[in-house]
Amino acid sequence: MKPINIAQVDTLARILGKDIQFLQSIALHIDNYYIEDLTDKKSGELRILHKPRYTLKIIQKNIKKVLVGIPLPDCVHGWVRGKSVKSAVEPHRGMKYLYCFDIRSYFDTVHSKRVYILFTKKLKCAPEPAQLLTRLSTYKASLPQGSPCSPFIANLLLFDFDVSMNVYAKRRNAKYSRLGDDILLSSNYKLDDAVHVVVSGLCRYGLKINKDKTNFGTPLKSGVKVLGIVIGSGVTVSSKYRRELEAILHNAQKTGLNLQNREGRFDMRKHLFGRITLIELYQPEYGAQLRNKLKIIQN
């Protein structure tokens, strides 16, 4: 992992474009810089989101700029420029067996202590700037959903996991990819130790799989749904994925996009355009209709 080598808090302040006393004051009173929001999960349960206020959001955007330049393993596809759901699923086309894992409450279970260790041990920051970076990027001891730098910190935290999974896959002539909290592993023969390897690997980072969203199948026989895609002899967008997107756009025409942002996306419009782009890859005309519909919807 490429280090960022920040030795002094003054250096960090220059990088973030803010006065050091200003940054320290925000870190000290961090509770004042988040807005708590409740949204409904698809399961019907309530999700608590912590969204940074404008001043903190700008600082977190600058932290993101520092982190986004750190190269990640090729098997990582989430929050990486030029990569997408399509690039994540393509390696698994034509494989006989597909294992799909979901990391449970990914951001919520990333403890701030692990973020601090990331900044000190992996990114080679001195303790004082690492502590300040941790305070500015975490809230209530975890990664807040809605923060522009949370996805990039989450990716870097799993850097070694992704490397080890890639090695595991190559040794078995298998394929591995990860897109955010979704892990894909495929092979032309059964991998009897796949679940153990993934579970034990994530355990080292204090993470667990969501058993309800973990899936195993034989794509060439019955097709396997993952990431809104059905992987079989070919690749198509699932009907459920299309229906959910249509419902969001339909409701957003009445309420605006912001009230449909139940997952706490940092940029809901950009997220929806990304989902539409996936559909356009496989159904261009239908995707173009959805894109035009989204363009005229207000926030």
Short mmCIF file of C-alpha atoms in Angstrom, two decimals:
data_model
loop_
_atom_site.label_atom_id
_atom_site.label_comp_id
_atom_site.label_asym_id
_atom_site.label_seq_id
_atom_site.Cartn_x
_atom_site.Cartn_y
_atom_site.Cartn_z
CA MET A 1 0.00 0.00 0.00
CA LYS A 2 1.37 3.39 -0.98
CA PRO A 3 1.94 5.53 2.17
CA ILE A 4 0.98 9.20 2.44
CA ASN A 5 3.68 9.98 5.05
CA ILE A 6 2.13 12.91 6.94
CA ALA A 7 4.52 13.65 9.80
CA GLN A 8 3.13 16.93 11.19
CA VAL A 9 -0.37 18.30 11.84
CA ASP A 10 0.72 21.52 10.11
CA THR A 11 1.38 19.50 6.96
CA LEU A 12 -2.03 17.90 7.25
CA ALA A 13 -3.64 21.33 7.64
CA ARG A 14 -1.99 22.54 4.43
CA ILE A 15 -3.13 19.42 2.57
CA LEU A 16 -6.72 19.89 3.77
CA GLY A 17 -6.63 23.62 3.05
CA LYS A 18 -7.68 24.65 6.56
CA ASP A 19 -6.09 26.27 9.60
CA ILE A 20 -4.86 23.71 12.14
CA GLN A 21 -6.76 25.34 15.03
CA PHE A 22 -9.92 25.23 12.92
CA LEU A 23 -9.47 21.50 12.22
CA GLN A 24 -8.76 20.73 15.86
CA SER A 25 -11.83 22.69 16.96
CA ILE A 26 -14.06 20.71 14.60
CA ALA A 27 -12.54 17.43 15.77
CA LEU A 28 -13.12 18.45 19.40
CA HIS A 29 -16.76 19.37 18.77
CA ILE A 30 -17.46 16.76 16.09
CA ASP A 31 -20.98 16.09 17.42
CA ASN A 32 -22.00 19.54 16.19
CA TYR A 33 -21.01 18.75 12.61
CA TYR A 34 -23.33 15.84 11.87
CA ILE A 35 -27.04 15.70 11.13
CA GLU A 36 -28.87 12.58 12.25
CA ASP A 37 -31.44 11.28 9.81
CA LEU A 38 -33.77 8.29 9.99
CA THR A 39 -34.72 6.38 6.85
CA ASP A 40 -36.55 3.14 6.16
CA LYS A 41 -34.61 0.05 5.14
CA LYS A 42 -36.06 -2.28 2.52
CA SER A 43 -36.71 -4.70 5.39
CA GLY A 44 -38.99 -2.14 7.05
CA GLU A 45 -36.51 -1.40 9.85
CA LEU A 46 -35.17 2.07 10.55
CA ARG A 47 -31.68 3.06 9.45
CA ILE A 48 -29.84 5.84 11.31
CA LEU A 49 -27.69 8.00 9.05
CA HIS A 50 -25.15 10.57 10.17
CA LYS A 51 -24.58 13.14 7.45
CA PRO A 52 -21.74 15.65 7.76
CA ARG A 53 -22.64 19.33 7.68
CA TYR A 54 -21.23 21.44 4.87
CA THR A 55 -18.04 22.56 6.65
CA LEU A 56 -17.06 19.02 7.65
CA LYS A 57 -18.13 17.63 4.27
CA ILE A 58 -15.62 19.91 2.52
CA ILE A 59 -12.84 18.69 4.82
CA GLN A 60 -13.84 15.07 4.20
CA LYS A 61 -13.79 15.71 0.46
CA ASN A 62 -10.19 16.86 0.83
CA ILE A 63 -9.35 13.73 2.83
CA LYS A 64 -10.89 11.74 0.00
CA LYS A 65 -8.59 13.51 -2.50
CA VAL A 66 -5.59 12.32 -0.50
CA LEU A 67 -6.82 8.72 -0.35
CA VAL A 68 -8.19 8.34 -3.88
CA GLY A 69 -4.68 8.43 -5.36
CA ILE A 70 -3.58 5.31 -3.48
CA PRO A 71 -3.56 2.35 -5.91
CA LEU A 72 -5.79 -0.57 -4.95
CA PRO A 73 -5.56 -4.23 -6.04
CA ASP A 74 -7.08 -4.84 -9.49
CA CYS A 75 -9.77 -7.05 -7.93
CA VAL A 76 -11.36 -4.02 -6.19
CA HIS A 77 -14.16 -2.45 -8.22
CA GLY A 78 -16.21 -0.36 -5.79
CA TRP A 79 -15.53 3.40 -5.58
CA VAL A 80 -12.75 3.08 -8.13
CA ARG A 81 -12.67 5.37 -11.16
CA GLY A 82 -13.35 3.51 -14.40
CA LYS A 83 -14.76 0.45 -12.64
CA SER A 84 -18.36 -0.59 -12.03
CA VAL A 85 -20.75 -3.47 -11.42
CA LYS A 86 -20.03 -4.61 -14.96
CA SER A 87 -16.28 -4.82 -14.40
CA ALA A 88 -16.88 -6.66 -11.10
CA VAL A 89 -19.07 -9.39 -12.63
CA GLU A 90 -17.32 -9.84 -15.99
CA PRO A 91 -14.50 -12.07 -14.61
CA HIS A 92 -17.12 -14.56 -13.42
CA ARG A 93 -18.90 -15.09 -16.72
CA GLY A 94 -18.84 -18.70 -17.88
CA MET A 95 -17.68 -20.09 -14.53
CA LYS A 96 -19.50 -23.17 -13.19
CA TYR A 97 -19.69 -22.15 -9.52
CA LEU A 98 -20.27 -18.71 -8.04
CA TYR A 99 -20.03 -17.72 -4.36
CA CYS A 100 -21.50 -14.36 -3.35
CA PHE A 101 -20.90 -12.81 0.08
CA ASP A 102 -22.18 -9.60 1.64
CA ILE A 103 -20.31 -7.85 4.46
CA ARG A 104 -22.75 -7.13 7.27
CA SER A 105 -23.13 -3.43 8.20
CA TYR A 106 -19.82 -2.66 6.50
CA PHE A 107 -19.31 0.98 7.53
CA ASP A 108 -21.02 0.67 10.91
CA THR A 109 -18.73 -2.13 12.07
CA VAL A 110 -15.46 -0.47 11.01
CA HIS A 111 -14.18 0.72 14.41
CA SER A 112 -12.30 4.00 14.67
CA LYS A 113 -9.35 2.16 16.25
CA ARG A 114 -8.85 0.29 12.97
CA VAL A 115 -9.02 3.58 11.07
CA TYR A 116 -6.30 5.02 13.31
CA ILE A 117 -4.15 1.91 12.76
CA LEU A 118 -4.68 2.31 9.00
CA PHE A 119 -3.37 5.88 9.09
CA THR A 120 -0.40 5.03 11.32
CA LYS A 121 0.72 1.51 10.34
CA LYS A 122 -0.28 1.35 6.69
CA LEU A 123 -0.26 4.96 5.51
CA LYS A 124 2.72 5.92 7.70
CA CYS A 125 1.27 9.00 9.36
CA ALA A 126 2.65 10.21 12.65
CA PRO A 127 0.34 9.66 15.67
CA GLU A 128 -0.88 13.27 15.96
CA PRO A 129 -2.02 13.79 12.34
CA ALA A 130 -3.35 10.20 12.29
CA GLN A 131 -5.46 10.92 15.36
CA LEU A 132 -6.80 14.13 13.82
CA LEU A 133 -7.60 12.35 10.53
CA THR A 134 -9.42 9.63 12.46
CA ARG A 135 -11.52 12.13 14.40
CA LEU A 136 -12.44 14.01 11.24
CA SER A 137 -13.42 10.87 9.31
CA THR A 138 -15.22 8.79 11.96
CA TYR A 139 -18.24 9.40 14.17
CA LYS A 140 -19.39 7.48 17.23
CA ALA A 141 -16.43 5.12 16.76
CA SER A 142 -17.32 4.02 13.20
CA LEU A 143 -17.38 5.18 9.58
CA PRO A 144 -20.43 7.42 8.97
CA GLN A 145 -22.59 6.71 5.96
CA GLY A 146 -22.92 9.89 3.93
CA SER A 147 -19.30 10.93 4.39
CA PRO A 148 -17.44 11.35 1.08
CA CYS A 149 -14.29 9.72 2.47
CA SER A 150 -15.87 6.68 4.19
CA PRO A 151 -15.90 4.46 1.05
CA PHE A 152 -12.22 5.09 0.37
CA ILE A 153 -11.20 4.38 3.96
CA ALA A 154 -13.29 1.20 3.88
CA ASN A 155 -11.52 0.07 0.70
CA LEU A 156 -8.07 0.69 2.15
CA LEU A 157 -8.93 -1.18 5.35
CA LEU A 158 -9.52 -4.31 3.27
CA PHE A 159 -6.39 -3.87 1.14
CA ASP A 160 -4.57 -6.88 2.65
CA PHE A 161 -7.76 -8.96 2.64
CA ASP A 162 -8.21 -8.33 -1.09
CA VAL A 163 -4.59 -9.22 -1.79
CA SER A 164 -4.86 -12.48 0.16
CA MET A 165 -8.18 -13.40 -1.51
CA ASN A 166 -6.67 -12.74 -4.91
CA VAL A 167 -3.76 -15.05 -4.07
CA TYR A 168 -6.21 -17.70 -2.81
CA ALA A 169 -8.21 -17.47 -6.05
CA LYS A 170 -5.18 -17.66 -8.34
CA ARG A 171 -3.83 -20.74 -6.57
CA ARG A 172 -7.13 -22.48 -7.30
CA ASN A 173 -7.63 -21.17 -10.84
CA ALA A 174 -10.59 -19.21 -9.49
CA LYS A 175 -11.69 -15.57 -9.89
CA TYR A 176 -12.14 -12.99 -7.11
CA SER A 177 -13.61 -9.49 -7.11
CA ARG A 178 -15.05 -7.11 -4.54
CA LEU A 179 -17.43 -4.22 -5.10
CA GLY A 180 -17.96 -2.36 -1.81
CA ASP A 181 -19.49 -4.81 0.63
CA ASP A 182 -20.13 -7.46 -2.05
CA ILE A 183 -17.59 -10.26 -2.49
CA LEU A 184 -17.61 -12.53 -5.56
CA LEU A 185 -15.64 -15.76 -5.92
CA SER A 186 -16.05 -18.17 -8.84
CA SER A 187 -14.49 -21.36 -10.09
CA ASN A 188 -15.03 -24.28 -12.45
CA TYR A 189 -15.10 -26.68 -9.51
CA LYS A 190 -16.40 -26.46 -5.95
CA LEU A 191 -14.33 -24.55 -3.43
CA ASP A 192 -15.15 -26.42 -0.24
CA ASP A 193 -13.17 -24.02 1.94
CA ALA A 194 -14.46 -20.79 0.34
CA VAL A 195 -16.83 -19.85 3.16
CA HIS A 196 -14.21 -20.53 5.82
CA VAL A 197 -11.57 -18.50 3.99
CA VAL A 198 -13.84 -15.48 3.54
CA VAL A 199 -15.32 -15.59 7.05
CA SER A 200 -11.96 -16.03 8.78
CA GLY A 201 -10.38 -13.38 6.57
CA LEU A 202 -13.02 -10.77 7.40
CA CYS A 203 -12.90 -11.70 11.08
CA ARG A 204 -9.38 -10.27 11.27
CA TYR A 205 -10.90 -6.84 10.58
CA GLY A 206 -13.80 -7.22 12.96
CA LEU A 207 -16.20 -7.84 10.07
CA LYS A 208 -18.80 -10.55 9.47
CA ILE A 209 -20.81 -11.76 6.51
CA ASN A 210 -24.55 -11.20 6.24
CA LYS A 211 -25.85 -14.76 6.01
CA ASP A 212 -29.19 -13.60 4.59
CA LYS A 213 -27.41 -12.07 1.60
CA THR A 214 -24.82 -14.80 1.10
CA ASN A 215 -25.50 -16.87 -1.99
CA PHE A 216 -24.01 -19.84 -3.81
CA GLY A 217 -25.10 -21.13 -7.18
CA THR A 218 -24.32 -22.66 -10.54
CA PRO A 219 -24.70 -19.84 -13.09
CA LEU A 220 -24.62 -22.02 -16.21
CA LYS A 221 -27.49 -24.16 -14.93
CA SER A 222 -29.87 -21.76 -13.22
CA GLY A 223 -28.30 -18.31 -13.22
CA VAL A 224 -27.21 -16.43 -10.09
CA LYS A 225 -28.47 -13.00 -9.07
CA VAL A 226 -25.88 -10.62 -7.68
CA LEU A 227 -25.48 -6.83 -7.70
CA GLY A 228 -28.68 -6.46 -9.71
CA ILE A 229 -27.27 -8.74 -12.39
CA VAL A 230 -28.20 -12.28 -13.40
CA ILE A 231 -25.04 -14.20 -14.30
CA GLY A 232 -25.71 -17.24 -16.44
CA SER A 233 -24.48 -18.24 -19.86
CA GLY A 234 -24.65 -14.48 -20.45
CA VAL A 235 -25.28 -11.45 -18.25
CA THR A 236 -28.59 -9.59 -17.93
CA VAL A 237 -30.08 -7.03 -15.57
CA SER A 238 -32.48 -8.65 -13.08
CA SER A 239 -36.17 -7.73 -13.20
CA LYS A 240 -36.04 -6.86 -9.48
CA TYR A 241 -33.22 -4.38 -10.11
CA ARG A 242 -35.26 -2.71 -12.85
CA ARG A 243 -38.45 -2.61 -10.76
CA GLU A 244 -36.66 -1.04 -7.79
CA LEU A 245 -35.11 1.64 -9.98
CA GLU A 246 -38.43 2.38 -11.67
CA ALA A 247 -40.10 2.71 -8.25
CA ILE A 248 -37.47 5.16 -7.02
CA LEU A 249 -37.83 7.33 -10.12
CA HIS A 250 -41.64 7.18 -9.95
CA ASN A 251 -41.69 8.25 -6.29
CA ALA A 252 -38.99 10.89 -6.84
CA GLN A 253 -41.21 12.57 -9.43
CA LYS A 254 -43.62 13.28 -6.56
CA THR A 255 -41.30 13.84 -3.60
CA GLY A 256 -37.94 14.79 -5.12
CA LEU A 257 -34.74 12.71 -5.05
CA ASN A 258 -33.64 13.55 -1.51
CA LEU A 259 -36.62 11.85 0.14
CA GLN A 260 -35.86 8.68 -1.83
CA ASN A 261 -32.27 8.53 -0.58
CA ARG A 262 -32.96 5.85 2.04
CA GLU A 263 -29.48 4.35 1.91
CA GLY A 264 -27.77 7.65 2.75
CA ARG A 265 -25.97 7.98 -0.58
CA PHE A 266 -23.58 10.91 -0.73
CA ASP A 267 -24.87 11.89 -4.19
CA MET A 268 -28.21 10.21 -4.94
CA ARG A 269 -28.46 11.54 -8.48
CA LYS A 270 -24.98 10.29 -9.36
CA HIS A 271 -25.81 6.92 -7.79
CA LEU A 272 -28.97 6.56 -9.89
CA PHE A 273 -27.17 7.57 -13.08
CA GLY A 274 -24.67 4.81 -12.27
CA ARG A 275 -27.47 2.26 -11.95
CA ILE A 276 -28.97 3.44 -15.21
CA THR A 277 -25.58 3.17 -16.93
CA LEU A 278 -25.51 -0.51 -15.96
CA ILE A 279 -28.91 -1.05 -17.58
CA GLU A 280 -27.77 0.82 -20.71
CA LEU A 281 -24.95 -1.68 -21.17
CA TYR A 282 -27.48 -4.48 -21.67
CA GLN A 283 -30.69 -2.63 -22.66
CA PRO A 284 -29.66 0.65 -24.33
CA GLU A 285 -33.12 1.96 -25.34
CA TYR A 286 -34.73 1.21 -22.00
CA GLY A 287 -31.75 2.72 -20.18
CA ALA A 288 -31.98 5.90 -22.26
CA GLN A 289 -35.65 6.28 -21.26
CA LEU A 290 -34.74 6.04 -17.58
CA ARG A 291 -31.88 8.50 -18.01
CA ASN A 292 -34.18 11.09 -19.60
CA LYS A 293 -36.70 10.59 -16.80
CA LEU A 294 -34.04 11.17 -14.13
CA LYS A 295 -32.76 14.34 -15.81
CA ILE A 296 -36.03 16.20 -15.24
CA ILE A 297 -36.54 15.09 -11.60
CA GLN A 298 -35.78 17.73 -9.00
CA ASN A 299 -33.76 17.14 -5.85
#
